PDB file of C-alpha atoms in Angstrom:
ATOM      1  CA  UNK A   1      73.466  97.066  99.065  1.00  0.00           C
ATOM      2  CA  UNK A   2      75.026  99.259  96.366  1.00  0.00           C
ATOM      3  CA  UNK A   3      78.784  98.785  95.904  1.00  0.00           C
ATOM      4  CA  UNK A   4      80.558 101.660  94.161  1.00  0.00           C
ATOM      5  CA  UNK A   5      84.167 101.102  93.119  1.00  0.00           C
ATOM      6  CA  UNK A   6      87.052 103.480  92.552  1.00  0.00           C
ATOM      7  CA  UNK A   7      86.526 103.952  88.826  1.00  0.00           C
ATOM      8  CA  UNK A   8      82.898 104.938  89.320  1.00  0.00           C
ATOM      9  CA  UNK A   9      83.823 107.344  92.116  1.00  0.00           C
ATOM     10  CA  UNK A  10      86.523 108.882  89.910  1.00  0.00           C
ATOM     11  CA  UNK A  11      84.139 109.301  86.977  1.00  0.00           C
ATOM     12  CA  UNK A  12      81.536 110.970  89.188  1.00  0.00           C
ATOM     13  CA  UNK A  13      84.037 113.440  90.627  1.00  0.00           C
ATOM     14  CA  UNK A  14      85.835 114.285  87.397  1.00  0.00           C
ATOM     15  CA  UNK A  15      85.629 118.003  86.660  1.00  0.00           C
ATOM     16  CA  UNK A  16      83.418 118.639  89.713  1.00  0.00           C
ATOM     17  CA  UNK A  17      85.813 120.725  91.806  1.00  0.00           C
ATOM     18  CA  UNK A  18      83.372 123.633  92.210  1.00  0.00           C
ATOM     19  CA  UNK A  19      80.619 121.247  93.306  1.00  0.00           C
ATOM     20  CA  UNK A  20      82.936 119.573  95.822  1.00  0.00           C
ATOM     21  CA  UNK A  21      84.062 122.936  97.224  1.00  0.00           C
ATOM     22  CA  UNK A  22      80.412 123.893  97.674  1.00  0.00           C
ATOM     23  CA  UNK A  23      79.530 120.605  99.403  1.00  0.00           C
ATOM     24  CA  UNK A  24      82.486 120.891 101.784  1.00  0.00           C
ATOM     25  CA  UNK A  25      81.662 124.522 102.609  1.00  0.00           C
ATOM     26  CA  UNK A  26      78.000 123.687 103.263  1.00  0.00           C
ATOM     27  CA  UNK A  27      79.027 120.807 105.514  1.00  0.00           C
ATOM     28  CA  UNK A  28      81.359 123.015 107.544  1.00  0.00           C
ATOM     29  CA  UNK A  29      78.514 125.482 108.036  1.00  0.00           C
ATOM     30  CA  UNK A  30      76.173 122.730 109.256  1.00  0.00           C
ATOM     31  CA  UNK A  31      78.862 121.503 111.640  1.00  0.00           C
ATOM     32  CA  UNK A  32      79.387 125.014 113.002  1.00  0.00           C
ATOM     33  CA  UNK A  33      75.624 125.302 113.528  1.00  0.00           C
ATOM     34  CA  UNK A  34      75.667 122.135 115.654  1.00  0.00           C
ATOM     35  CA  UNK A  35      73.686 120.082 113.148  1.00  0.00           C
ATOM     36  CA  UNK A  36      76.093 117.137 113.051  1.00  0.00           C
ATOM     37  CA  UNK A  37      77.108 114.298 115.330  1.00  0.00           C
ATOM     38  CA  UNK A  38      80.799 113.534 115.237  1.00  0.00           C
ATOM     39  CA  UNK A  39      82.145 111.033 117.778  1.00  0.00           C
ATOM     40  CA  UNK A  40      85.878 110.853 118.249  1.00  0.00           C
ATOM     41  CA  UNK A  41      87.665 108.876 115.592  1.00  0.00           C
ATOM     42  CA  UNK A  42      88.966 105.440 116.531  1.00  0.00           C
ATOM     43  CA  UNK A  43      92.657 104.737 115.882  1.00  0.00           C
ATOM     44  CA  UNK A  44      93.696 101.135 115.373  1.00  0.00           C
ATOM     45  CA  UNK A  45      97.470 100.843 115.810  1.00  0.00           C
ATOM     46  CA  UNK A  46      99.822  97.893 115.476  1.00  0.00           C
ATOM     47  CA  UNK A  47     102.370  97.189 118.260  1.00  0.00           C
ATOM     48  CA  UNK A  48     104.965  95.864 115.820  1.00  0.00           C
ATOM     49  CA  UNK A  49     104.473  98.612 113.227  1.00  0.00           C
ATOM     50  CA  UNK A  50     103.933 101.976 114.950  1.00  0.00           C
ATOM     51  CA  UNK A  51     103.831 104.059 111.740  1.00  0.00           C
ATOM     52  CA  UNK A  52     100.840 102.148 110.414  1.00  0.00           C
ATOM     53  CA  UNK A  53      97.273 102.815 111.479  1.00  0.00           C
ATOM     54  CA  UNK A  54      93.653 102.372 110.467  1.00  0.00           C
ATOM     55  CA  UNK A  55      91.169 105.044 111.503  1.00  0.00           C
ATOM     56  CA  UNK A  56      87.400 104.794 111.822  1.00  0.00           C
ATOM     57  CA  UNK A  57      85.475 108.060 111.404  1.00  0.00           C
ATOM     58  CA  UNK A  58      81.751 107.703 112.264  1.00  0.00           C
ATOM     59  CA  UNK A  59      79.528 110.662 111.471  1.00  0.00           C
ATOM     60  CA  UNK A  60      75.995 111.996 111.167  1.00  0.00           C
ATOM     61  CA  UNK A  61      75.099 114.967 108.979  1.00  0.00           C
ATOM     62  CA  UNK A  62      71.803 116.728 109.574  1.00  0.00           C
ATOM     63  CA  UNK A  63      69.954 119.225 107.453  1.00  0.00           C
ATOM     64  CA  UNK A  64      67.339 118.689 104.763  1.00  0.00           C
ATOM     65  CA  UNK A  65      68.914 115.428 103.559  1.00  0.00           C
ATOM     66  CA  UNK A  66      70.400 113.674 106.620  1.00  0.00           C
ATOM     67  CA  UNK A  67      73.061 111.004 106.265  1.00  0.00           C
ATOM     68  CA  UNK A  68      74.945 108.619 108.530  1.00  0.00           C
ATOM     69  CA  UNK A  69      77.917 106.341 108.043  1.00  0.00           C
ATOM     70  CA  UNK A  70      81.602 105.719 108.675  1.00  0.00           C
ATOM     71  CA  UNK A  71      84.894 105.920 106.814  1.00  0.00           C
ATOM     72  CA  UNK A  72      87.497 103.243 107.510  1.00  0.00           C
ATOM     73  CA  UNK A  73      90.853 104.523 106.254  1.00  0.00           C
ATOM     74  CA  UNK A  74      94.259 102.864 106.463  1.00  0.00           C
ATOM     75  CA  UNK A  75      97.573 104.721 106.375  1.00  0.00           C
ATOM     76  CA  UNK A  76     100.623 102.540 105.724  1.00  0.00           C
ATOM     77  CA  UNK A  77     103.572 104.816 104.825  1.00  0.00           C
ATOM     78  CA  UNK A  78     105.717 101.840 103.813  1.00  0.00           C
ATOM     79  CA  UNK A  79     103.430 101.299 100.843  1.00  0.00           C
ATOM     80  CA  UNK A  80     105.095 104.197  99.039  1.00  0.00           C
ATOM     81  CA  UNK A  81     108.435 102.380  98.708  1.00  0.00           C
ATOM     82  CA  UNK A  82     106.551  99.354  97.396  1.00  0.00           C
ATOM     83  CA  UNK A  83     104.918 101.422  94.641  1.00  0.00           C
ATOM     84  CA  UNK A  84     101.489 101.466  96.288  1.00  0.00           C
ATOM     85  CA  UNK A  85      99.367 104.310  97.610  1.00  0.00           C
ATOM     86  CA  UNK A  86      99.966 105.135 101.275  1.00  0.00           C
ATOM     87  CA  UNK A  87      96.239 105.359 102.074  1.00  0.00           C
ATOM     88  CA  UNK A  88      93.231 103.205 101.216  1.00  0.00           C
ATOM     89  CA  UNK A  89      89.666 103.697 102.379  1.00  0.00           C
ATOM     90  CA  UNK A  90      86.112 102.411 102.323  1.00  0.00           C
ATOM     91  CA  UNK A  91      82.924 104.254 103.242  1.00  0.00           C
ATOM     92  CA  UNK A  92      79.672 102.723 104.421  1.00  0.00           C
ATOM     93  CA  UNK A  93      76.406 104.673 104.326  1.00  0.00           C
ATOM     94  CA  UNK A  94      73.497 103.729 106.572  1.00  0.00           C
ATOM     95  CA  UNK A  95      69.825 104.577 106.250  1.00  0.00           C
ATOM     96  CA  UNK A  96      68.751 107.225 108.746  1.00  0.00           C
ATOM     97  CA  UNK A  97      65.270 105.616 108.765  1.00  0.00           C
ATOM     98  CA  UNK A  98      66.113 102.080 109.886  1.00  0.00           C
ATOM     99  CA  UNK A  99      69.909 102.068 110.254  1.00  0.00           C
ATOM    100  CA  UNK A 100      70.477  99.454 107.568  1.00  0.00           C
ATOM    101  CA  UNK A 101      73.632  99.702 105.435  1.00  0.00           C
ATOM    102  CA  UNK A 102      72.769 101.008 101.972  1.00  0.00           C
ATOM    103  CA  UNK A 103      76.048 101.550 100.158  1.00  0.00           C
ATOM    104  CA  UNK A 104      79.722 100.569 100.311  1.00  0.00           C
ATOM    105  CA  UNK A 105      81.944 103.058  98.489  1.00  0.00           C
ATOM    106  CA  UNK A 106      85.668 103.047  97.729  1.00  0.00           C
ATOM    107  CA  UNK A 107      86.720 106.243  99.462  1.00  0.00           C
ATOM    108  CA  UNK A 108      90.392 107.050  98.860  1.00  0.00           C
ATOM    109  CA  UNK A 109      89.568 109.726  96.287  1.00  0.00           C
ATOM    110  CA  UNK A 110      86.688 111.044  98.380  1.00  0.00           C
ATOM    111  CA  UNK A 111      89.077 111.367 101.328  1.00  0.00           C
ATOM    112  CA  UNK A 112      91.792 113.108  99.314  1.00  0.00           C
ATOM    113  CA  UNK A 113      89.447 115.557  97.620  1.00  0.00           C
ATOM    114  CA  UNK A 114      87.515 116.568 100.715  1.00  0.00           C
ATOM    115  CA  UNK A 115      90.888 117.250 102.365  1.00  0.00           C
ATOM    116  CA  UNK A 116      92.045 119.319  99.402  1.00  0.00           C
ATOM    117  CA  UNK A 117      88.769 121.221  99.162  1.00  0.00           C
ATOM    118  CA  UNK A 118      89.010 122.021 102.867  1.00  0.00           C
ATOM    119  CA  UNK A 119      92.540 123.384 102.387  1.00  0.00           C
ATOM    120  CA  UNK A 120      91.489 125.436  99.357  1.00  0.00           C
ATOM    121  CA  UNK A 121      88.572 127.021 101.233  1.00  0.00           C
ATOM    122  CA  UNK A 122      90.917 127.970 104.069  1.00  0.00           C
ATOM    123  CA  UNK A 123      93.450 129.397 101.635  1.00  0.00           C
ATOM    124  CA  UNK A 124      90.777 131.586 100.079  1.00  0.00           C
ATOM    125  CA  UNK A 125      89.912 133.056 103.489  1.00  0.00           C
ATOM    126  CA  UNK A 126      93.388 133.363 105.003  1.00  0.00           C
ATOM    127  CA  UNK A 127      95.748 134.628 102.292  1.00  0.00           C
ATOM    128  CA  UNK A 128      96.747 138.247 102.818  1.00  0.00           C
ATOM    129  CA  UNK A 129      97.241 141.040 100.337  1.00  0.00           C
ATOM    130  CA  UNK A 130      96.818 140.419  96.614  1.00  0.00           C
ATOM    131  CA  UNK A 131      95.931 136.934  95.420  1.00  0.00           C
ATOM    132  CA  UNK A 132      99.127 134.841  95.493  1.00  0.00           C
ATOM    133  CA  UNK A 133     100.671 133.911  92.161  1.00  0.00           C
ATOM    134  CA  UNK A 134     102.327 130.777  93.538  1.00  0.00           C
ATOM    135  CA  UNK A 135     102.169 127.987  96.098  1.00  0.00           C
ATOM    136  CA  UNK A 136     104.842 125.879  97.787  1.00  0.00           C
ATOM    137  CA  UNK A 137     104.059 122.183  98.189  1.00  0.00           C
ATOM    138  CA  UNK A 138     106.042 120.272 100.817  1.00  0.00           C
ATOM    139  CA  UNK A 139     105.437 116.561 100.282  1.00  0.00           C
ATOM    140  CA  UNK A 140     104.825 115.423  96.724  1.00  0.00           C
ATOM    141  CA  UNK A 141     102.160 112.762  97.101  1.00  0.00           C
ATOM    142  CA  UNK A 142      98.484 112.369  96.188  1.00  0.00           C
ATOM    143  CA  UNK A 143      97.205 114.799  98.826  1.00  0.00           C
ATOM    144  CA  UNK A 144      99.241 117.760  97.634  1.00  0.00           C
ATOM    145  CA  UNK A 145      98.362 116.870  94.058  1.00  0.00           C
ATOM    146  CA  UNK A 146      94.716 117.326  95.013  1.00  0.00           C
ATOM    147  CA  UNK A 147      95.475 120.426  97.100  1.00  0.00           C
ATOM    148  CA  UNK A 148      97.048 122.014  94.023  1.00  0.00           C
ATOM    149  CA  UNK A 149      94.003 121.101  91.917  1.00  0.00           C
ATOM    150  CA  UNK A 150      91.519 122.686  94.334  1.00  0.00           C
ATOM    151  CA  UNK A 151      93.581 125.706  95.346  1.00  0.00           C
ATOM    152  CA  UNK A 152      93.968 126.578  91.670  1.00  0.00           C
ATOM    153  CA  UNK A 153      90.178 126.551  91.313  1.00  0.00           C
ATOM    154  CA  UNK A 154      89.756 128.704  94.426  1.00  0.00           C
ATOM    155  CA  UNK A 155      92.695 131.010  93.566  1.00  0.00           C
ATOM    156  CA  UNK A 156      92.864 131.011  89.752  1.00  0.00           C
ATOM    157  CA  UNK A 157      95.723 133.516  89.685  1.00  0.00           C
ATOM    158  CA  UNK A 158      98.257 130.808  90.610  1.00  0.00           C
ATOM    159  CA  UNK A 159     101.063 130.592  88.070  1.00  0.00           C
ATOM    160  CA  UNK A 160     103.846 128.707  89.879  1.00  0.00           C
ATOM    161  CA  UNK A 161     104.210 125.692  92.157  1.00  0.00           C
ATOM    162  CA  UNK A 162     107.451 125.167  94.067  1.00  0.00           C
ATOM    163  CA  UNK A 163     107.963 121.537  95.073  1.00  0.00           C
ATOM    164  CA  UNK A 164     109.961 119.915  97.852  1.00  0.00           C
ATOM    165  CA  UNK A 165     110.111 116.284  98.890  1.00  0.00           C
ATOM    166  CA  UNK A 166     112.679 114.318 100.870  1.00  0.00           C
ATOM    167  CA  UNK A 167     112.874 112.132  97.747  1.00  0.00           C
ATOM    168  CA  UNK A 168     113.918 114.466  94.883  1.00  0.00           C
ATOM    169  CA  UNK A 169     112.887 111.903  92.272  1.00  0.00           C
ATOM    170  CA  UNK A 170     109.390 111.925  93.707  1.00  0.00           C
ATOM    171  CA  UNK A 171     109.238 115.694  93.368  1.00  0.00           C
ATOM    172  CA  UNK A 172     110.427 115.518  89.756  1.00  0.00           C
ATOM    173  CA  UNK A 173     107.805 112.869  88.960  1.00  0.00           C
ATOM    174  CA  UNK A 174     105.136 115.037  90.605  1.00  0.00           C
ATOM    175  CA  UNK A 175     106.188 118.002  88.448  1.00  0.00           C
ATOM    176  CA  UNK A 176     106.091 115.968  85.242  1.00  0.00           C
ATOM    177  CA  UNK A 177     102.637 114.566  85.974  1.00  0.00           C
ATOM    178  CA  UNK A 178     101.142 117.817  87.257  1.00  0.00           C
ATOM    179  CA  UNK A 179     102.453 119.803  84.306  1.00  0.00           C
ATOM    180  CA  UNK A 180     100.318 117.688  81.997  1.00  0.00           C
ATOM    181  CA  UNK A 181      97.193 118.479  83.999  1.00  0.00           C
ATOM    182  CA  UNK A 182      98.023 122.161  84.537  1.00  0.00           C
ATOM    183  CA  UNK A 183     100.039 123.388  81.537  1.00  0.00           C
ATOM    184  CA  UNK A 184      99.588 127.038  82.585  1.00  0.00           C
ATOM    185  CA  UNK A 185     101.630 126.466  85.760  1.00  0.00           C
ATOM    186  CA  UNK A 186     105.401 126.616  86.071  1.00  0.00           C
ATOM    187  CA  UNK A 187     106.822 123.884  88.325  1.00  0.00           C
ATOM    188  CA  UNK A 188     110.085 124.316  90.192  1.00  0.00           C
ATOM    189  CA  UNK A 189     111.731 121.593  92.291  1.00  0.00           C
ATOM    190  CA  UNK A 190     113.971 122.793  95.129  1.00  0.00           C
ATOM    191  CA  UNK A 191     116.548 120.895  97.164  1.00  0.00           C
ATOM    192  CA  UNK A 192     115.901 122.402 100.602  1.00  0.00           C
ATOM    193  CA  UNK A 193     112.649 122.752 102.480  1.00  0.00           C
ATOM    194  CA  UNK A 194     113.645 126.292 103.512  1.00  0.00           C
ATOM    195  CA  UNK A 195     113.671 127.281  99.829  1.00  0.00           C
ATOM    196  CA  UNK A 196     110.111 126.029  99.483  1.00  0.00           C
ATOM    197  CA  UNK A 197     108.865 127.772 102.635  1.00  0.00           C
ATOM    198  CA  UNK A 198     110.265 131.115 101.545  1.00  0.00           C
ATOM    199  CA  UNK A 199     109.195 130.972  97.924  1.00  0.00           C
ATOM    200  CA  UNK A 200     105.534 131.999  98.249  1.00  0.00           C
ATOM    201  CA  UNK A 201     103.030 133.311 100.789  1.00  0.00           C
ATOM    202  CA  UNK A 202     100.954 130.140 100.444  1.00  0.00           C
ATOM    203  CA  UNK A 203     102.399 126.799 101.622  1.00  0.00           C
ATOM    204  CA  UNK A 204     100.856 123.338 101.842  1.00  0.00           C
ATOM    205  CA  UNK A 205     102.400 120.675 104.095  1.00  0.00           C
ATOM    206  CA  UNK A 206     101.286 117.143 103.266  1.00  0.00           C
ATOM    207  CA  UNK A 207     103.908 114.695 104.506  1.00  0.00           C
ATOM    208  CA  UNK A 208     103.866 111.400 106.373  1.00  0.00           C
ATOM    209  CA  UNK A 209     105.745 112.861 109.371  1.00  0.00           C
ATOM    210  CA  UNK A 210     104.904 111.306 112.715  1.00  0.00           C
ATOM    211  CA  UNK A 211     106.619 113.930 114.887  1.00  0.00           C
ATOM    212  CA  UNK A 212     107.213 117.700 114.569  1.00  0.00           C
ATOM    213  CA  UNK A 213     110.294 118.415 112.476  1.00  0.00           C
ATOM    214  CA  UNK A 214     109.835 121.886 111.003  1.00  0.00           C
ATOM    215  CA  UNK A 215     109.526 125.499 112.087  1.00  0.00           C
ATOM    216  CA  UNK A 216     108.176 128.410 110.072  1.00  0.00           C
ATOM    217  CA  UNK A 217     111.104 130.793 110.384  1.00  0.00           C
ATOM    218  CA  UNK A 218     111.718 130.473 106.645  1.00  0.00           C
ATOM    219  CA  UNK A 219     108.221 131.629 105.697  1.00  0.00           C
ATOM    220  CA  UNK A 220     107.450 135.054 104.308  1.00  0.00           C
ATOM    221  CA  UNK A 221     105.697 137.563 106.599  1.00  0.00           C
ATOM    222  CA  UNK A 222     101.963 136.960 106.590  1.00  0.00           C
ATOM    223  CA  UNK A 223     102.267 133.511 105.017  1.00  0.00           C
ATOM    224  CA  UNK A 224      99.352 131.091 105.046  1.00  0.00           C
ATOM    225  CA  UNK A 225     100.329 127.505 105.844  1.00  0.00           C
ATOM    226  CA  UNK A 226      97.955 124.636 105.094  1.00  0.00           C
ATOM    227  CA  UNK A 227      99.098 122.154 107.734  1.00  0.00           C
ATOM    228  CA  UNK A 228      97.286 119.204 106.202  1.00  0.00           C
ATOM    229  CA  UNK A 229      99.446 116.443 107.692  1.00  0.00           C
ATOM    230  CA  UNK A 230      99.079 117.855 111.242  1.00  0.00           C
ATOM    231  CA  UNK A 231     102.394 116.681 112.689  1.00  0.00           C
ATOM    232  CA  UNK A 232     105.017 118.694 110.814  1.00  0.00           C
ATOM    233  CA  UNK A 233     105.218 121.873 112.880  1.00  0.00           C
ATOM    234  CA  UNK A 234     106.989 122.473 116.171  1.00  0.00           C
ATOM    235  CA  UNK A 235     105.053 123.571 119.227  1.00  0.00           C
ATOM    236  CA  UNK A 236     106.762 126.982 119.070  1.00  0.00           C
ATOM    237  CA  UNK A 237     105.605 127.473 115.483  1.00  0.00           C
ATOM    238  CA  UNK A 238     102.012 126.681 116.399  1.00  0.00           C
ATOM    239  CA  UNK A 239     102.027 128.939 119.462  1.00  0.00           C
ATOM    240  CA  UNK A 240     103.492 131.797 117.432  1.00  0.00           C
ATOM    241  CA  UNK A 241     100.908 131.651 114.632  1.00  0.00           C
ATOM    242  CA  UNK A 242      97.274 132.527 114.084  1.00  0.00           C
ATOM    243  CA  UNK A 243      95.612 129.120 114.167  1.00  0.00           C
ATOM    244  CA  UNK A 244      92.464 128.001 112.372  1.00  0.00           C
ATOM    245  CA  UNK A 245      91.147 124.448 112.756  1.00  0.00           C
ATOM    246  CA  UNK A 246      88.121 122.462 111.621  1.00  0.00           C
ATOM    247  CA  UNK A 247      87.265 121.178 115.122  1.00  0.00           C
ATOM    248  CA  UNK A 248      89.417 121.793 118.197  1.00  0.00           C
ATOM    249  CA  UNK A 249      88.283 118.669 120.054  1.00  0.00           C
ATOM    250  CA  UNK A 250      89.275 116.440 117.153  1.00  0.00           C
ATOM    251  CA  UNK A 251      92.514 118.098 116.141  1.00  0.00           C
ATOM    252  CA  UNK A 252      93.931 118.345 119.692  1.00  0.00           C
ATOM    253  CA  UNK A 253      94.584 114.644 120.166  1.00  0.00           C
ATOM    254  CA  UNK A 254      96.766 111.772 118.992  1.00  0.00           C
ATOM    255  CA  UNK A 255      99.928 113.871 119.387  1.00  0.00           C
ATOM    256  CA  UNK A 256      99.263 116.245 116.528  1.00  0.00           C
ATOM    257  CA  UNK A 257     101.288 119.450 116.615  1.00  0.00           C
ATOM    258  CA  UNK A 258      98.260 121.205 118.087  1.00  0.00           C
ATOM    259  CA  UNK A 259      97.786 118.519 120.721  1.00  0.00           C
ATOM    260  CA  UNK A 260     101.430 118.973 121.757  1.00  0.00           C
ATOM    261  CA  UNK A 261     100.919 122.756 121.810  1.00  0.00           C
ATOM    262  CA  UNK A 262      97.910 122.291 124.073  1.00  0.00           C
ATOM    263  CA  UNK A 263      99.937 120.113 126.442  1.00  0.00           C
ATOM    264  CA  UNK A 264     102.803 122.619 126.480  1.00  0.00           C
ATOM    265  CA  UNK A 265     100.649 125.715 126.980  1.00  0.00           C
ATOM    266  CA  UNK A 266      97.997 124.240 129.256  1.00  0.00           C
ATOM    267  CA  UNK A 267      95.078 125.269 127.078  1.00  0.00           C
ATOM    268  CA  UNK A 268      93.724 126.016 123.617  1.00  0.00           C
ATOM    269  CA  UNK A 269      93.895 129.785 123.682  1.00  0.00           C
ATOM    270  CA  UNK A 270      96.287 129.652 120.718  1.00  0.00           C
ATOM    271  CA  UNK A 271      93.392 128.483 118.468  1.00  0.00           C
ATOM    272  CA  UNK A 272      91.785 131.597 117.002  1.00  0.00           C
ATOM    273  CA  UNK A 273      88.763 130.244 115.141  1.00  0.00           C
ATOM    274  CA  UNK A 274      87.320 127.419 113.037  1.00  0.00           C
ATOM    275  CA  UNK A 275      86.846 127.196 109.294  1.00  0.00           C
ATOM    276  CA  UNK A 276      83.104 126.722 109.799  1.00  0.00           C
ATOM    277  CA  UNK A 277      82.873 129.971 111.710  1.00  0.00           C
ATOM    278  CA  UNK A 278      84.883 131.765 109.036  1.00  0.00           C
ATOM    279  CA  UNK A 279      82.568 130.471 106.328  1.00  0.00           C
ATOM    280  CA  UNK A 280      79.525 131.626 108.286  1.00  0.00           C
ATOM    281  CA  UNK A 281      81.068 135.064 108.803  1.00  0.00           C
ATOM    282  CA  UNK A 282      80.525 135.157 112.533  1.00  0.00           C
ATOM    283  CA  UNK A 283      83.905 134.476 114.098  1.00  0.00           C
ATOM    284  CA  UNK A 284      85.168 138.034 114.576  1.00  0.00           C
ATOM    285  CA  UNK A 285      88.572 136.716 113.497  1.00  0.00           C
ATOM    286  CA  UNK A 286      90.943 139.315 112.080  1.00  0.00           C
ATOM    287  CA  UNK A 287      93.833 138.219 109.922  1.00  0.00           C
ATOM    288  CA  UNK A 288      97.097 139.884 110.956  1.00  0.00           C
ATOM    289  CA  UNK A 289      99.022 140.530 107.708  1.00  0.00           C
ATOM    290  CA  UNK A 290     102.341 140.350 109.560  1.00  0.00           C
ATOM    291  CA  UNK A 291     101.779 136.957 111.205  1.00  0.00           C
ATOM    292  CA  UNK A 292     101.729 133.461 109.793  1.00  0.00           C
ATOM    293  CA  UNK A 293      98.329 131.776 109.711  1.00  0.00           C
ATOM    294  CA  UNK A 294      98.202 127.992 110.069  1.00  0.00           C
ATOM    295  CA  UNK A 295      95.185 125.944 109.023  1.00  0.00           C
ATOM    296  CA  UNK A 296      95.207 122.507 110.668  1.00  0.00           C
ATOM    297  CA  UNK A 297      92.272 120.324 109.584  1.00  0.00           C
ATOM    298  CA  UNK A 298      91.829 117.012 111.376  1.00  0.00           C
ATOM    299  CA  UNK A 299      89.601 115.887 108.534  1.00  0.00           C
ATOM    300  CA  UNK A 300      86.029 115.537 109.717  1.00  0.00           C
ATOM    301  CA  UNK A 301      84.016 112.433 108.918  1.00  0.00           C
ATOM    302  CA  UNK A 302      81.015 114.574 107.983  1.00  0.00           C
ATOM    303  CA  UNK A 303      82.955 115.801 104.935  1.00  0.00           C
ATOM    304  CA  UNK A 304      83.472 112.230 103.740  1.00  0.00           C
ATOM    305  CA  UNK A 305      79.808 111.601 104.426  1.00  0.00           C
ATOM    306  CA  UNK A 306      78.637 114.565 102.372  1.00  0.00           C
ATOM    307  CA  UNK A 307      80.735 113.593  99.355  1.00  0.00           C
ATOM    308  CA  UNK A 308      79.904 109.894  99.661  1.00  0.00           C
ATOM    309  CA  UNK A 309      76.182 110.658  99.749  1.00  0.00           C
ATOM    310  CA  UNK A 310      76.541 112.789  96.607  1.00  0.00           C
ATOM    311  CA  UNK A 311      78.535 110.051  94.836  1.00  0.00           C
ATOM    312  CA  UNK A 312      75.914 107.475  95.811  1.00  0.00           C
ATOM    313  CA  UNK A 313      73.060 109.615  94.520  1.00  0.00           C
ATOM    314  CA  UNK A 314      74.867 110.299  91.245  1.00  0.00           C
ATOM    315  CA  UNK A 315      75.671 106.605  90.811  1.00  0.00           C
ATOM    316  CA  UNK A 316      72.063 105.646  91.431  1.00  0.00           C
ATOM    317  CA  UNK A 317      70.886 108.176  88.886  1.00  0.00           C
ATOM    318  CA  UNK A 318      73.200 106.765  86.207  1.00  0.00           C
ATOM    319  CA  UNK A 319      72.590 103.153  87.094  1.00  0.00           C
ATOM    320  CA  UNK A 320      76.254 102.828  88.070  1.00  0.00           C
ATOM    321  CA  UNK A 321      77.698 100.614  90.789  1.00  0.00           C
ATOM    322  CA  UNK A 322      76.981  96.969  91.542  1.00  0.00           C
ATOM    323  CA  UNK A 323      73.825  96.037  93.409  1.00  0.00           C
ATOM    324  CA  UNK A 324      74.320  93.099  95.767  1.00  0.00           C
ATOM    325  CA  UNK A 325      71.085  91.324  96.588  1.00  0.00           C
ATOM    326  CA  UNK A 326      70.777  89.142  99.667  1.00  0.00           C
ATOM    327  CA  UNK A 327      73.416  91.061 101.620  1.00  0.00           C
ATOM    328  CA  UNK A 328      71.082  91.607 104.577  1.00  0.00           C
ATOM    329  CA  UNK A 329      69.171  88.838 106.347  1.00  0.00           C
TER     330      UNK A 329
END
């Protein structure tokens, strides 16, 4: 068994945004071709702490180099007030020859960066008109930090990031940290979410909201909204937008905004296409420059699998990680 810790994962992924974007895009294409197996994720909830959850995402990725495994990711929003990261994760990879576990990988960064790469790919396909010069980030945590990193690679013309968080100090801290990593960007903290929504045609929502609390009336015409946290938007906002998802069966459950829209409308006709279909060029989807487009990615386990496999292979090649002998009988 090869155990790969956070530092080794971080070192492998440093400066590899283009590679990660390519891996995520290739994985979406394989999924759209039906060359994956993706059972429904398992949600472990706690009766005395309804905001907390741990999710298991099993997955199989086909193709020339098949892989199988599962991510086990915890989300405890109360950690933020205690100075700890909201999410923590571990990934196990199994042999596709005999099923035996081969690697255990710390996966919080893998999870964040596959999410951000997914959002950046969608942004590149859905923005209307000239390339946007700015992005609004609602929720100033690790996910939007990564979204900014990857969107800037995908849309290098970005020059401004407008920040909103329910905790203004958190937004200010985000701006100070991000400015060091992206000195060519101007950061602006605003006091009202409506100011953020109306500031640019590209918006990323990455909050810890458990119920819809926001509409898109403040957005510019033709805005693209990266609905990463899945539960921010009202049913009316979803039904009024052009909707792109990663997988309709996965995203329309567990009371996401899209699940609630499905319940309210009696179907999924409001979903226009998937990101995999867009990347393969076969969806027939036409972007309406006057309507808001919303990308709502559930976060597919095959994306974690693709990045974890790459990290494992890189670690093996460098002799990194800790090999544990005698783990199996």
